[in-house]
Structures are given as structure tokens and as C-alpha cells.
Short mmCIF file of C-alpha atoms in Angstrom, two decimals:
data_model
loop_
_atom_site.label_atom_id
_atom_site.label_comp_id
_atom_site.label_asym_id
_atom_site.label_seq_id
_atom_site.Cartn_x
_atom_site.Cartn_y
_atom_site.Cartn_z
CA MET A 25 -12.28 -13.73 14.79
CA ASN A 26 -11.13 -15.39 11.63
CA ARG A 27 -12.81 -14.45 8.39
CA THR A 28 -11.84 -16.03 5.13
CA ALA A 29 -13.36 -13.66 2.67
CA VAL A 30 -13.30 -11.84 -0.58
CA VAL A 31 -14.23 -8.28 0.34
CA ARG A 32 -15.23 -5.96 -2.47
CA VAL A 33 -15.97 -2.29 -1.89
CA VAL A 34 -17.19 -0.30 -4.89
CA ALA A 35 -17.27 3.51 -5.17
CA THR A 36 -18.62 4.43 -1.76
CA TRP A 37 -16.91 5.78 1.35
CA VAL A 38 -16.81 2.90 3.79
CA VAL A 39 -15.20 2.26 7.16
CA VAL A 40 -14.62 -1.41 8.00
CA ALA A 41 -13.72 -2.14 11.63
CA MET A 42 -11.08 -4.85 11.51
CA LEU A 43 -10.44 -5.69 14.96
CA THR A 44 -10.02 5.84 17.45
CA CYS A 45 -8.34 7.92 14.94
CA GLY A 46 -6.01 10.97 14.88
CA ALA A 47 -3.97 12.92 12.40
CA SER A 48 -0.80 11.36 11.06
CA PRO A 49 2.54 12.84 12.06
CA ALA A 50 4.98 14.02 9.42
CA PHE A 51 6.97 11.31 7.65
CA ALA A 52 10.61 10.82 8.50
CA ALA A 53 11.78 10.45 4.91
CA ASN A 54 10.42 9.87 1.41
CA TYR A 55 11.78 7.44 -1.16
CA THR A 56 10.94 7.07 -4.85
CA TRP A 57 11.35 3.85 -6.83
CA GLN A 58 13.75 4.35 -9.74
CA THR A 59 13.76 1.01 -11.58
CA LEU A 60 11.81 1.57 -14.79
CA SER A 61 10.90 -2.00 -15.77
CA GLY A 62 11.18 -5.64 -14.81
CA THR A 63 11.68 -7.02 -11.33
CA GLY A 64 13.71 -5.47 -8.55
CA ASN A 65 14.33 -6.22 -4.90
CA TRP A 66 13.01 -3.77 -2.33
CA THR A 67 16.31 -3.88 -0.42
CA THR A 68 18.48 -2.86 -3.39
CA SER A 69 19.37 0.73 -2.57
CA ALA A 70 20.05 1.59 -6.23
CA ASN A 71 16.35 1.05 -6.94
CA TRP A 72 15.46 4.05 -4.76
CA SER A 73 16.23 7.74 -4.64
CA GLY A 74 16.22 9.47 -1.29
CA THR A 75 18.40 8.23 1.56
CA SER A 76 19.23 9.06 5.14
CA ALA A 77 22.13 8.21 7.41
CA THR A 78 20.39 5.08 8.69
CA ASN A 79 18.32 3.99 5.71
CA LEU A 80 19.04 3.12 2.10
CA TYR A 81 15.46 2.17 1.28
CA PRO A 82 12.13 2.71 3.02
CA GLY A 83 11.51 0.50 6.02
CA SER A 84 15.10 -0.71 6.22
CA VAL A 85 15.23 -3.65 8.63
CA GLY A 86 16.87 -2.71 11.90
CA SER A 87 16.94 1.02 11.23
CA GLY A 88 14.13 1.84 13.63
CA THR A 89 12.68 4.19 11.01
CA THR A 90 9.40 4.03 9.15
CA ASP A 91 8.99 6.03 5.98
CA ALA A 92 6.94 6.80 2.87
CA ALA A 93 7.65 4.95 -0.38
CA PHE A 94 6.51 6.22 -3.77
CA ILE A 95 6.37 3.70 -6.63
CA GLN A 96 5.83 6.28 -9.35
CA ALA A 97 8.53 6.21 -11.99
CA MET A 98 7.51 6.45 -15.67
CA TYR A 99 7.71 2.72 -16.34
CA THR A 100 8.35 1.06 -19.69
CA SER A 101 6.47 -2.07 -18.59
CA PRO A 102 4.42 -3.08 -15.52
CA PRO A 103 6.91 -3.17 -12.61
CA THR A 104 7.14 -6.01 -10.09
CA ILE A 105 8.87 -5.19 -6.80
CA ASN A 106 10.01 -8.11 -4.69
CA LEU A 107 9.60 -7.47 -0.98
CA ASN A 108 12.63 -9.61 -0.14
CA ALA A 109 12.76 -8.55 3.54
CA SER A 110 10.03 -7.68 6.02
CA VAL A 111 9.62 -3.91 6.28
CA THR A 112 7.67 -1.42 8.37
CA ILE A 113 6.36 1.65 6.59
CA ARG A 114 3.94 4.50 7.19
CA GLN A 115 2.82 5.12 3.61
CA LEU A 116 3.01 3.18 0.35
CA ASN A 117 1.99 4.96 -2.86
CA LEU A 118 1.40 2.81 -5.95
CA GLY A 119 1.17 4.40 -9.39
CA GLY A 120 2.29 7.57 -11.05
CA THR A 121 1.82 11.26 -10.59
CA THR A 122 -0.46 13.37 -12.78
CA GLY A 123 0.74 13.39 -16.37
CA ALA A 124 2.96 10.31 -16.07
CA THR A 125 2.30 7.26 -18.23
CA THR A 126 2.28 4.42 -15.75
CA PHE A 127 1.39 0.78 -15.48
CA PRO A 128 -0.18 -1.12 -12.56
CA VAL A 129 2.30 -2.07 -9.83
CA THR A 130 2.84 -5.52 -8.31
CA VAL A 131 4.51 -5.88 -4.91
CA SER A 132 5.33 -9.56 -4.37
CA SER A 133 7.20 -11.64 -1.82
CA ASN A 134 8.98 -14.87 -2.66
CA ASN A 135 10.26 -15.60 0.84
CA GLY A 136 7.34 -14.86 3.15
CA SER A 137 8.37 -11.30 3.97
CA VAL A 138 5.70 -9.21 5.69
CA LEU A 139 4.63 -5.61 5.11
CA THR A 140 3.79 -3.77 8.35
CA LEU A 141 1.73 -0.58 8.14
CA SER A 142 2.63 1.49 11.17
CA GLN A 143 2.73 4.92 12.72
CA THR A 144 4.81 6.51 15.44
CA THR A 145 1.77 7.44 17.52
CA THR A 146 -0.96 5.23 18.94
CA THR A 147 -3.63 7.20 17.07
CA GLY A 148 -1.83 7.64 13.75
CA THR A 149 -3.00 6.63 10.28
CA ALA A 150 -0.98 4.49 7.88
CA ILE A 151 -1.80 5.09 4.22
CA LEU A 152 -1.88 2.84 1.17
CA ALA A 153 -2.58 4.98 -1.91
CA VAL A 154 -3.20 3.96 -5.51
CA ASN A 155 -2.26 7.12 -7.37
CA SER A 156 -2.27 6.35 -11.08
CA ALA A 157 -3.76 9.43 -12.70
CA VAL A 158 -3.68 8.22 -16.32
CA SER A 159 -3.41 4.46 -16.83
CA SER A 160 -5.95 1.85 -15.82
CA GLY A 161 -5.38 -1.67 -14.54
CA THR A 162 -5.06 -3.77 -11.42
CA ASN A 163 -2.39 -3.24 -8.78
CA LEU A 164 -1.46 -6.29 -6.70
CA LEU A 165 -0.09 -6.74 -3.17
CA THR A 166 0.79 -10.35 -2.35
CA PRO A 167 2.72 -10.14 0.99
CA ASP A 168 0.93 -10.67 4.29
CA ILE A 169 0.12 -7.35 5.95
CA LEU A 170 0.34 -6.49 9.65
CA VAL A 171 -1.47 -3.37 10.86
CA THR A 172 0.01 -1.64 13.90
CA ALA A 173 -1.39 1.83 13.16
CA ALA A 174 -4.73 2.68 14.76
CA THR A 175 -6.17 3.38 11.31
CA TRP A 176 -5.22 2.02 7.90
CA GLU A 177 -6.58 4.16 5.07
CA THR A 178 -6.62 2.96 1.46
CA ARG A 179 -7.01 5.76 -1.09
CA MET A 180 -7.99 4.93 -4.68
CA ALA A 181 -7.42 7.61 -7.31
CA SER A 182 -9.70 8.51 -10.18
CA VAL A 183 -8.31 8.08 -13.70
CA ALA A 184 -8.80 9.69 -17.09
CA SER A 185 -10.22 6.49 -18.57
CA GLY A 186 -10.85 2.93 -17.43
CA THR A 187 -10.47 1.81 -13.82
CA VAL A 188 -7.70 1.53 -11.25
CA ASN A 189 -8.08 -1.51 -9.02
CA LEU A 190 -6.21 -3.02 -6.09
CA ILE A 191 -6.09 -6.69 -5.08
CA ILE A 192 -4.63 -7.63 -1.68
CA SER A 193 -4.01 -11.37 -1.89
CA GLY A 194 -2.07 -11.85 1.35
CA ASN A 195 -3.52 -12.22 4.83
CA VAL A 196 -4.26 -9.09 6.85
CA SER A 197 -4.01 -9.11 10.64
CA ALA A 198 -3.47 -6.87 13.64
CA GLY A 199 0.20 -6.56 14.49
CA SER A 200 -0.36 -4.81 17.82
CA ALA A 201 -2.99 -4.59 20.53
CA GLY A 202 -5.91 -2.17 20.37
CA THR A 203 -8.79 -1.30 18.09
CA LYS A 204 -7.92 -1.15 14.39
CA ILE A 205 -9.95 0.71 11.78
CA PHE A 206 -9.76 0.12 8.03
CA ARG A 207 -10.94 3.11 5.99
CA TYR A 208 -11.53 2.91 2.24
CA THR A 209 -11.58 6.27 0.42
CA PRO A 210 -12.24 6.14 -3.34
CA ASN A 211 -11.81 9.26 -5.45
CA ASN A 212 -13.72 8.52 -8.62
CA THR A 213 -14.56 12.00 -9.87
CA SER A 214 -14.37 11.33 -13.61
CA THR A 215 -17.66 10.67 -15.40
CA THR A 216 -15.87 8.42 -17.92
CA THR A 217 -14.72 5.78 -15.44
CA GLU A 218 -16.19 2.75 -13.79
CA PRO A 219 -15.84 2.52 -9.98
CA SER A 220 -12.44 1.46 -8.65
CA LEU A 221 -12.38 -1.93 -6.99
CA LEU A 222 -10.64 -2.96 -3.78
CA GLU A 223 -10.57 -6.73 -3.29
CA PHE A 224 -9.29 -8.86 -0.40
CA ARG A 225 -8.47 -12.49 -1.20
CA GLY A 226 -6.82 -13.59 2.05
CA ASN A 227 -7.81 -14.01 5.69
CA ILE A 228 -8.66 -10.99 7.81
CA THR A 229 -7.95 -11.81 11.45
CA ASP A 230 -7.29 -10.25 14.85
CA GLY A 231 -3.71 -11.49 14.77
CA THR A 232 -1.64 -12.75 17.70
CA ASN A 233 -1.51 -9.30 19.31
CA GLY A 234 -5.01 -8.11 18.40
#
């Protein structure tokens, strides 16, 4: 299977079979992005709060640990985070918490680094959440994405005004054998908003291990 497609899902609960599903285990550690503006490398430990003995940032290469990363500082301008090394992570939260003035987040890669969405169990769920509770705009993920979790769930938050969108411009593929499920869960409860938009601009394929 090799589909070159722009996939748009608008304001309905949809399950797209990419390639069965259980509860996610607890995360090993949580990390919060601290850089308030401009561009910063993912692997710069000073950009994050929350550390462990083996990890200075979520998904540290070679640590054997997968974690949850929260990109939710009160930014002074739209932040761009450079994924300058391939990482494996269980949960990536883009946007701010309730009451925070935030801008859309861009996660880019200038060296071909890959984002792997994983879990520690064969039935676990990896989560990509767009959490902005106040500001509207389009979040952007440009790295290629490998899915090794059984289920990848994308959660889109409702906002006070406007829309919160997510564009995934990299290729998405299975990074391990077995059935993969992609679940899209919008949360547009405000009557003042338009539906959130999730858009794929790359290839969606089985991958070498799919």
C-alpha cells in the first residue's frame, strides 16, 4: 500500500485504519518546553524542564526511555522546535494549557530526523494532542513519523474563538509489524468556532516493517 494523499477530517469522530487497542500505560516521565520564542533544538536540555537520570529531554537517543513532551509555555511569538535527532516518544502535546496565551507550534527537522510514536506494550496508544485552549492557528509537524504503537490517537482541542488546526507534512508509515489504527478525536464544543482541521500532506504507507 502506498497512498499519496491529502487527508482532511473535519469535526467528526473517525477511525482510519492505516495498515486492536488497549489502554495506555503510565508515562515514564514528563517534560515541558521552556524556550519562550524563536527556534530551539529538541536535544538542548536547557529548553526543557523535567529530567531523569538517563534523560535530559524527552525521547533522548540511546536512553531506552519513551516519554511525554508538553510544548505549552506562554510564548512571546510562535515557537519553532527543531527535531535535530530522531526520537521515540509516547505523547506529544502541542499548545498551551487553559488560560495561557499561546501561539501555534511548529516542529521541524532540518536533517531528516524521524519522530517515532511508540508505547511499551503491544496494545498501547500513542497520543498527539493539540491543546491550545485560547489561541487559534495552524500547528505544523514536518518530520517523517513512524508508528510503532498499536493505536495512534490525535486529539484536537476546542478553542474560545477561531480554529486550531494541525498539518502533518512528513510521511507517515508503520515502524513495526502488526495492525495499526489511527484515531482522530476532535473536541469542538464551542458554538463560536469552526471545525478543527487535520491535514496530511505526505505519503501514508505500510512501511518496511508493516
